[in-house]
Short mmCIF file of N, CA and C in Angstrom, two decimals:
data_model
loop_
_atom_site.label_atom_id
_atom_site.label_comp_id
_atom_site.label_asym_id
_atom_site.label_seq_id
_atom_site.Cartn_x
_atom_site.Cartn_y
_atom_site.Cartn_z
N MET A 22 -53.13 4.00 -55.68
CA MET A 22 -53.96 5.16 -55.39
C MET A 22 -54.12 5.36 -53.88
N LYS A 23 -54.14 4.24 -53.15
CA LYS A 23 -54.26 4.36 -51.70
C LYS A 23 -53.04 5.06 -51.10
N THR A 24 -51.87 4.78 -51.67
CA THR A 24 -50.65 5.41 -51.18
C THR A 24 -50.70 6.91 -51.40
N PHE A 25 -51.18 7.33 -52.56
CA PHE A 25 -51.27 8.76 -52.85
C PHE A 25 -52.24 9.44 -51.88
N ARG A 26 -53.36 8.81 -51.62
CA ARG A 26 -54.34 9.39 -50.67
C ARG A 26 -53.73 9.50 -49.28
N PHE A 27 -53.00 8.46 -48.88
CA PHE A 27 -52.38 8.48 -47.56
C PHE A 27 -51.36 9.61 -47.46
N ILE A 28 -50.53 9.76 -48.48
CA ILE A 28 -49.52 10.83 -48.48
C ILE A 28 -50.19 12.20 -48.51
N ALA A 29 -51.24 12.35 -49.31
CA ALA A 29 -51.95 13.62 -49.38
C ALA A 29 -52.60 13.95 -48.03
N PHE A 30 -53.16 12.94 -47.38
CA PHE A 30 -53.78 13.15 -46.07
C PHE A 30 -52.75 13.59 -45.05
N GLN A 31 -51.58 12.95 -45.05
CA GLN A 31 -50.53 13.34 -44.11
C GLN A 31 -50.01 14.74 -44.41
N PHE A 32 -49.92 15.09 -45.68
CA PHE A 32 -49.46 16.43 -46.05
C PHE A 32 -50.44 17.48 -45.53
N VAL A 33 -51.73 17.21 -45.65
CA VAL A 33 -52.75 18.15 -45.14
C VAL A 33 -52.64 18.26 -43.62
N LEU A 34 -52.42 17.15 -42.94
CA LEU A 34 -52.25 17.20 -41.49
C LEU A 34 -51.03 18.02 -41.10
N ILE A 35 -49.95 17.87 -41.83
CA ILE A 35 -48.75 18.65 -41.54
C ILE A 35 -49.02 20.13 -41.74
N LEU A 36 -49.73 20.47 -42.80
CA LEU A 36 -50.06 21.88 -43.04
C LEU A 36 -50.93 22.44 -41.93
N MET A 37 -51.83 21.63 -41.42
CA MET A 37 -52.70 22.11 -40.33
C MET A 37 -51.91 22.31 -39.05
N MET A 38 -50.82 21.57 -38.85
CA MET A 38 -50.01 21.73 -37.65
C MET A 38 -49.11 22.95 -37.74
N VAL A 39 -48.86 23.45 -38.94
CA VAL A 39 -47.98 24.60 -39.11
C VAL A 39 -48.63 25.87 -38.59
N LEU A 40 -49.93 25.98 -38.73
CA LEU A 40 -50.63 27.21 -38.34
C LEU A 40 -50.38 27.59 -36.88
N PRO A 41 -50.50 26.68 -35.91
CA PRO A 41 -50.20 27.09 -34.53
C PRO A 41 -48.74 27.45 -34.31
N SER A 42 -47.84 26.88 -35.09
CA SER A 42 -46.43 27.15 -34.89
C SER A 42 -46.00 28.49 -35.46
N MET A 43 -46.90 29.21 -36.12
CA MET A 43 -46.57 30.51 -36.68
C MET A 43 -46.45 31.58 -35.58
N ALA A 44 -46.96 31.30 -34.40
CA ALA A 44 -46.93 32.28 -33.32
C ALA A 44 -45.51 32.41 -32.77
N GLN A 45 -45.19 33.61 -32.28
CA GLN A 45 -43.89 33.85 -31.68
C GLN A 45 -44.04 33.83 -30.16
N CYS A 46 -42.95 33.62 -29.48
CA CYS A 46 -43.02 33.66 -28.02
C CYS A 46 -43.26 35.11 -27.59
N PRO A 47 -43.89 35.32 -26.45
CA PRO A 47 -44.21 36.68 -26.00
C PRO A 47 -42.98 37.58 -25.83
N MET A 48 -41.88 37.01 -25.38
CA MET A 48 -40.69 37.82 -25.16
C MET A 48 -40.12 38.31 -26.50
N CYS A 49 -40.10 37.43 -27.50
CA CYS A 49 -39.61 37.84 -28.83
C CYS A 49 -40.53 38.90 -29.42
N LYS A 50 -41.82 38.69 -29.26
CA LYS A 50 -42.78 39.63 -29.82
C LYS A 50 -42.64 41.00 -29.17
N ALA A 51 -42.48 41.04 -27.85
CA ALA A 51 -42.31 42.31 -27.15
C ALA A 51 -41.02 43.00 -27.57
N SER A 52 -39.96 42.22 -27.74
CA SER A 52 -38.68 42.80 -28.15
C SER A 52 -38.77 43.40 -29.55
N VAL A 53 -39.43 42.69 -30.45
CA VAL A 53 -39.56 43.18 -31.82
C VAL A 53 -40.44 44.42 -31.87
N GLU A 54 -41.55 44.40 -31.13
CA GLU A 54 -42.45 45.57 -31.13
C GLU A 54 -41.75 46.81 -30.58
N SER A 55 -40.97 46.65 -29.52
CA SER A 55 -40.28 47.81 -28.95
C SER A 55 -39.18 48.31 -29.88
N SER A 56 -38.51 47.40 -30.58
CA SER A 56 -37.47 47.84 -31.50
C SER A 56 -38.06 48.49 -32.75
N MET A 57 -39.25 48.06 -33.14
CA MET A 57 -39.91 48.67 -34.30
C MET A 57 -40.28 50.13 -34.00
N LYS A 58 -40.66 50.41 -32.77
CA LYS A 58 -41.00 51.78 -32.39
C LYS A 58 -39.77 52.68 -32.46
N ASP A 59 -38.60 52.10 -32.21
CA ASP A 59 -37.36 52.87 -32.24
C ASP A 59 -36.79 52.99 -33.65
N GLY A 60 -37.41 52.33 -34.62
CA GLY A 60 -36.95 52.42 -36.00
C GLY A 60 -35.95 51.35 -36.39
N SER A 61 -35.79 50.33 -35.58
CA SER A 61 -34.84 49.26 -35.87
C SER A 61 -35.42 48.29 -36.90
N THR A 62 -34.56 47.58 -37.56
CA THR A 62 -34.99 46.60 -38.56
C THR A 62 -34.82 45.16 -38.06
N VAL A 63 -34.85 44.98 -36.75
CA VAL A 63 -34.70 43.65 -36.16
C VAL A 63 -35.84 42.74 -36.61
N ALA A 64 -37.02 43.29 -36.75
CA ALA A 64 -38.19 42.49 -37.13
C ALA A 64 -38.02 41.87 -38.50
N LEU A 65 -37.39 42.58 -39.41
CA LEU A 65 -37.17 42.03 -40.75
C LEU A 65 -36.27 40.79 -40.69
N GLY A 66 -35.22 40.87 -39.90
CA GLY A 66 -34.33 39.72 -39.75
C GLY A 66 -35.01 38.56 -39.05
N LEU A 67 -35.82 38.86 -38.05
CA LEU A 67 -36.54 37.80 -37.34
C LEU A 67 -37.54 37.12 -38.27
N ASN A 68 -38.26 37.90 -39.05
CA ASN A 68 -39.22 37.32 -39.99
C ASN A 68 -38.52 36.49 -41.06
N ALA A 69 -37.38 36.95 -41.54
CA ALA A 69 -36.63 36.18 -42.53
C ALA A 69 -36.15 34.86 -41.93
N GLY A 70 -35.71 34.89 -40.69
CA GLY A 70 -35.28 33.66 -40.02
C GLY A 70 -36.41 32.68 -39.83
N ILE A 71 -37.58 33.18 -39.46
CA ILE A 71 -38.75 32.32 -39.29
C ILE A 71 -39.13 31.69 -40.61
N LEU A 72 -39.13 32.46 -41.67
CA LEU A 72 -39.48 31.91 -42.98
C LEU A 72 -38.45 30.88 -43.44
N TYR A 73 -37.19 31.14 -43.17
CA TYR A 73 -36.13 30.19 -43.53
C TYR A 73 -36.34 28.86 -42.81
N LEU A 74 -36.62 28.93 -41.51
CA LEU A 74 -36.84 27.70 -40.74
C LEU A 74 -38.12 26.99 -41.16
N LEU A 75 -39.09 27.73 -41.65
CA LEU A 75 -40.35 27.15 -42.08
C LEU A 75 -40.20 26.46 -43.44
N VAL A 76 -39.42 27.01 -44.33
CA VAL A 76 -39.32 26.50 -45.70
C VAL A 76 -38.42 25.27 -45.79
N MET A 77 -37.38 25.19 -45.01
CA MET A 77 -36.40 24.12 -45.16
C MET A 77 -36.99 22.71 -45.05
N PRO A 78 -37.82 22.39 -44.06
CA PRO A 78 -38.38 21.02 -44.03
C PRO A 78 -39.24 20.71 -45.24
N TYR A 79 -40.01 21.67 -45.72
CA TYR A 79 -40.84 21.43 -46.89
C TYR A 79 -39.99 21.26 -48.14
N LEU A 80 -38.91 21.99 -48.24
CA LEU A 80 -38.01 21.85 -49.38
C LEU A 80 -37.35 20.47 -49.36
N ALA A 81 -36.89 20.04 -48.20
CA ALA A 81 -36.26 18.72 -48.08
C ALA A 81 -37.26 17.62 -48.42
N PHE A 82 -38.48 17.73 -47.91
CA PHE A 82 -39.51 16.74 -48.21
C PHE A 82 -39.83 16.72 -49.69
N SER A 83 -39.92 17.87 -50.31
CA SER A 83 -40.23 17.95 -51.74
C SER A 83 -39.14 17.30 -52.59
N ILE A 84 -37.88 17.55 -52.24
CA ILE A 84 -36.78 16.96 -52.98
C ILE A 84 -36.79 15.44 -52.84
N LEU A 85 -36.99 14.95 -51.62
CA LEU A 85 -37.04 13.51 -51.41
C LEU A 85 -38.21 12.88 -52.17
N PHE A 86 -39.36 13.53 -52.14
CA PHE A 86 -40.51 13.02 -52.86
C PHE A 86 -40.25 12.99 -54.36
N PHE A 87 -39.63 14.03 -54.91
CA PHE A 87 -39.32 14.07 -56.33
C PHE A 87 -38.36 12.95 -56.71
N LEU A 88 -37.32 12.73 -55.89
CA LEU A 88 -36.36 11.66 -56.18
C LEU A 88 -37.04 10.29 -56.12
N TRP A 89 -37.90 10.09 -55.12
CA TRP A 89 -38.63 8.84 -55.02
C TRP A 89 -39.54 8.65 -56.22
N TYR A 90 -40.25 9.68 -56.63
CA TYR A 90 -41.18 9.58 -57.75
C TYR A 90 -40.43 9.28 -59.05
N ARG A 91 -39.31 9.92 -59.27
CA ARG A 91 -38.52 9.68 -60.47
C ARG A 91 -38.00 8.24 -60.50
N SER A 92 -37.55 7.76 -59.36
CA SER A 92 -37.08 6.38 -59.27
C SER A 92 -38.24 5.40 -59.52
N TYR A 93 -39.39 5.71 -58.97
CA TYR A 93 -40.57 4.86 -59.16
C TYR A 93 -40.95 4.79 -60.64
N LYS A 94 -40.93 5.92 -61.31
CA LYS A 94 -41.28 5.94 -62.74
C LYS A 94 -40.26 5.16 -63.57
N ARG A 95 -38.97 5.28 -63.23
CA ARG A 95 -37.94 4.55 -63.96
C ARG A 95 -38.11 3.03 -63.78
N ASN A 96 -38.38 2.62 -62.56
CA ASN A 96 -38.55 1.18 -62.28
C ASN A 96 -39.81 0.64 -62.94
N LYS A 97 -40.84 1.45 -63.00
CA LYS A 97 -42.10 1.03 -63.62
C LYS A 97 -41.92 0.90 -65.14
N ALA A 98 -41.13 1.78 -65.75
CA ALA A 98 -40.93 1.76 -67.20
C ALA A 98 -40.04 0.59 -67.62
N ALA A 99 -39.15 0.18 -66.73
CA ALA A 99 -38.20 -0.90 -67.06
C ALA A 99 -38.83 -2.28 -67.00
#
């Protein structure tokens, strides 16, 4: 149970660190705002790229955790 609490605590800390990283650099923000006024769809691609980069570490962590959990359950049952 201590291990689960430790992992849950670290997961919460990681989530809290994501919030500041959601900001864009000022130059990117200015470029996107000016292109949006001109009717360009650059912002959609930029947002998709940001979401892609945000999701990949969580997906990798989730897959590794699932594989570890499945292995743990198999070893415990044997």
